[in-house]
Amino acid sequence: MKIKNTLIASIVGAASLVGTMASADALRVGVEGAYPPFSQKEADGSLSGFDIDIALALCEELNRECELVEQEWDGMIPALVAKKYDAIVASMSITEDRKKRVDFSEKYYFTPSRFIAKEGASFDMTPEGTKGVKIGVLRGTTLQCHVEKTFPEADLRLYNTQEDVFADLVTGRLDMQLNNTLGALDGFLNTDQGKGFAFYGPDVDDAECLGEGTGIAVRKGDPLAGELTAAIAAIRADGTYATINDKYFDVDIYGK
Amino acid sequence: MENERSFLEYLQSFSETRSPIDFILIYDNLGRFFDGALVTLQLTFLALLVGGLIAVPLAIARAYRKPVISPAIRIYTYVFCGTPLLVQVYLFYFGLGQFKAVQDSFLWDPILSSPWWCVIIAFTLNTAAYTTEFLRGAIEATPHGEVEAAKACGMSPFTRMRLVVLPNAFRRALPAYSNEVIFTLHGSVIASTVTLQDLLGVGRWLNGRYYLAYEGFLTAMVFYMAIVFLITFAFRLAEKRFLGHLRPRETPAPGAARVAA
């Protein structure tokens, strides 16, 4: 009997603890943590990066507490739909395919994507010419869509994190990789690891796959999308965006 | 033909209206799942075959406590049984690739640069370690009388091993080995973390490509279940054949017969 009471007490205790943790007005934001300089993990386990700072600034603008939830990239949208968090601030491009599953705010930045290969390497960038060329991208990205559509014969390799893609480009397991130019510069080309590598070819032009900029995803029909769009405009206007932008980049990445 | 079409139409309308799962998408990509199943089976059974062949001499050396060799093998099995398979695969794939010397060595180009080889090496060493240990147990459990009888028949140590000790050890190890086969199959999902398109890899591809949560995993799950079903069925047949002498007799006990009469 006594044991039973203790048990009930501890269950009630645990339940109330969970209750306080998920306070009603906290905004749970899904972030990734392996996509420098947009989001990365510091040695002490804390998160930092452009996406993280933007998420925190938006929460402040909305007057809501921010709860950052880490999620690996390929489960990002499913976890949002499953209500593990309410919004995704993780450099997610706004595309038609994704709009079938989620709603987006207006863009909060736009950067083009480019291939990276060994300096001096040369490829025939046609569907036939890329047959067997080992191209690495992050799984479940717009870039996967682009490579599968444009170079169906290529040896496309899908990775769990962008850091793994860079690691395999260095070891020579990949002939080239494709990702966002800013991520590529700060996460790879401007680091020691990226010595001897360079952009290959022009910016990728594929609006169907690559979308129209990077937005914040929310569940279908959630009015949060509109609130976030207003909050983005507000931090653009009051200079918060510029401060965060300058912390990471030399140019304004908001785009036109 | 007519039948197939109406089934597809039914599936389409069911997927679009009532079902939370998009069956049409799964149906359209079934070919990829069969390719993935082939990769999974190839990895699993190649690792089991080679690992099993390695395990036999190692288990014998362990069971007969060969000096130096036996402790060395124990260290190997301890490391590979005591660490997660995922870590072992990462060590071979990402770890070894970090060293310039490895990248320049003759092993790099056809072997260590390929995810397939890294995975097969890690899987093989892993299953060999487990198999060594339980096969050692099975060899050590050989009844002393069997060995003495073989000696009395004038069998050489090699013949004794070949005709008496090993066949019976294999029999005793059979139930444990069916678990090892299924564990290896389950462990093979790790291949998808280093870019191989195995069953789970295809499932993740589908989820990633169409931003889904269930379809890819559910389909992969059904495939895994079918494979496990076939494996357990095969082992049940094998146990019936090789462990038949351990089953209770089917003739009624004398007492039962009397009651019936």
Short mmCIF file of C-alpha atoms in Angstrom, two decimals, chain A residues 98-186:
data_model
loop_
_atom_site.label_atom_id
_atom_site.label_comp_id
_atom_site.label_asym_id
_atom_site.label_seq_id
_atom_site.Cartn_x
_atom_site.Cartn_y
_atom_site.Cartn_z
CA ARG A 98 7.20 20.61 -49.37
CA LYS A 99 4.17 22.89 -49.55
CA LYS A 100 2.09 19.75 -50.01
CA ARG A 101 3.02 18.76 -46.45
CA VAL A 102 3.58 22.04 -44.59
CA ASP A 103 2.96 25.79 -44.77
CA PHE A 104 5.76 28.34 -44.95
CA SER A 105 6.37 31.88 -43.77
CA GLU A 106 7.80 34.30 -46.33
CA LYS A 107 11.52 33.76 -46.94
CA TYR A 108 14.05 34.86 -44.35
CA TYR A 109 17.02 34.49 -46.68
CA PHE A 110 17.92 33.38 -50.14
CA THR A 111 21.25 32.02 -51.35
CA PRO A 112 22.04 30.12 -54.51
CA SER A 113 23.54 26.62 -54.62
CA ARG A 114 26.65 25.48 -56.46
CA PHE A 115 28.67 22.35 -57.00
CA ILE A 116 32.08 21.94 -55.36
CA ALA A 117 34.86 19.75 -56.72
CA LYS A 118 38.65 19.44 -56.55
CA GLU A 119 40.41 22.49 -57.96
CA GLY A 120 41.13 21.94 -61.65
CA ALA A 121 38.77 18.99 -61.97
CA SER A 122 36.59 18.95 -65.06
CA PHE A 123 33.27 17.26 -65.68
CA ASP A 124 30.88 17.02 -68.59
CA MET A 125 27.76 18.35 -66.89
CA THR A 126 25.23 16.59 -69.11
CA PRO A 127 22.95 13.70 -68.16
CA GLU A 128 25.18 11.28 -70.12
CA GLY A 129 28.46 12.91 -69.12
CA THR A 130 27.79 12.56 -65.39
CA LYS A 131 27.13 8.84 -65.65
CA GLY A 132 28.83 7.24 -62.63
CA VAL A 133 30.15 10.56 -61.29
CA LYS A 134 29.94 10.36 -57.50
CA ILE A 135 27.85 13.30 -56.28
CA GLY A 136 27.09 13.74 -52.58
CA VAL A 137 24.17 15.67 -51.09
CA LEU A 138 22.29 15.82 -47.83
CA ARG A 139 19.36 13.37 -47.80
CA GLY A 140 15.91 14.89 -48.23
CA THR A 141 17.09 18.24 -49.60
CA THR A 142 16.09 20.29 -52.64
CA LEU A 143 19.56 19.41 -53.95
CA GLN A 144 18.69 15.70 -53.95
CA CYS A 145 15.67 16.64 -56.07
CA HIS A 146 17.86 18.63 -58.46
CA VAL A 147 20.51 15.93 -58.95
CA GLU A 148 17.96 13.14 -59.36
CA LYS A 149 16.10 15.17 -61.95
CA THR A 150 19.01 16.62 -63.89
CA PHE A 151 21.67 13.90 -63.64
CA PRO A 152 19.73 10.64 -63.28
CA GLU A 153 22.76 8.54 -64.30
CA ALA A 154 25.08 10.01 -61.67
CA ASP A 155 26.15 7.92 -58.66
CA LEU A 156 24.17 9.97 -56.15
CA ARG A 157 25.12 9.38 -52.52
CA LEU A 158 22.81 10.57 -49.75
CA TYR A 159 24.17 11.61 -46.37
CA ASN A 160 22.65 12.19 -42.94
CA THR A 161 24.58 15.41 -42.29
CA GLN A 162 26.31 18.00 -44.45
CA GLU A 163 29.48 17.51 -42.40
CA ASP A 164 29.64 13.89 -43.58
CA VAL A 165 29.32 15.06 -47.19
CA PHE A 166 32.34 17.35 -46.79
CA ALA A 167 34.30 14.60 -45.02
CA ASP A 168 33.79 12.23 -47.95
CA LEU A 169 34.62 14.92 -50.50
CA VAL A 170 37.98 15.33 -48.74
CA THR A 171 38.71 11.60 -48.66
CA GLY A 172 37.95 11.39 -52.38
CA ARG A 173 34.94 9.12 -52.02
CA LEU A 174 32.96 11.84 -53.80
CA ASP A 175 33.83 13.57 -57.05
CA MET A 176 31.64 16.56 -56.25
CA GLN A 177 29.04 17.80 -53.86
CA LEU A 178 26.21 20.29 -54.13
CA ASN A 179 24.96 22.68 -51.49
CA ASN A 180 24.18 26.23 -50.57
CA THR A 181 27.09 28.57 -51.45
CA LEU A 182 27.24 30.31 -48.07
CA GLY A 183 27.17 27.05 -46.19
CA ALA A 184 29.87 25.77 -48.50
CA LEU A 185 32.12 28.82 -48.01
CA ASP A 186 31.99 29.05 -44.23
#
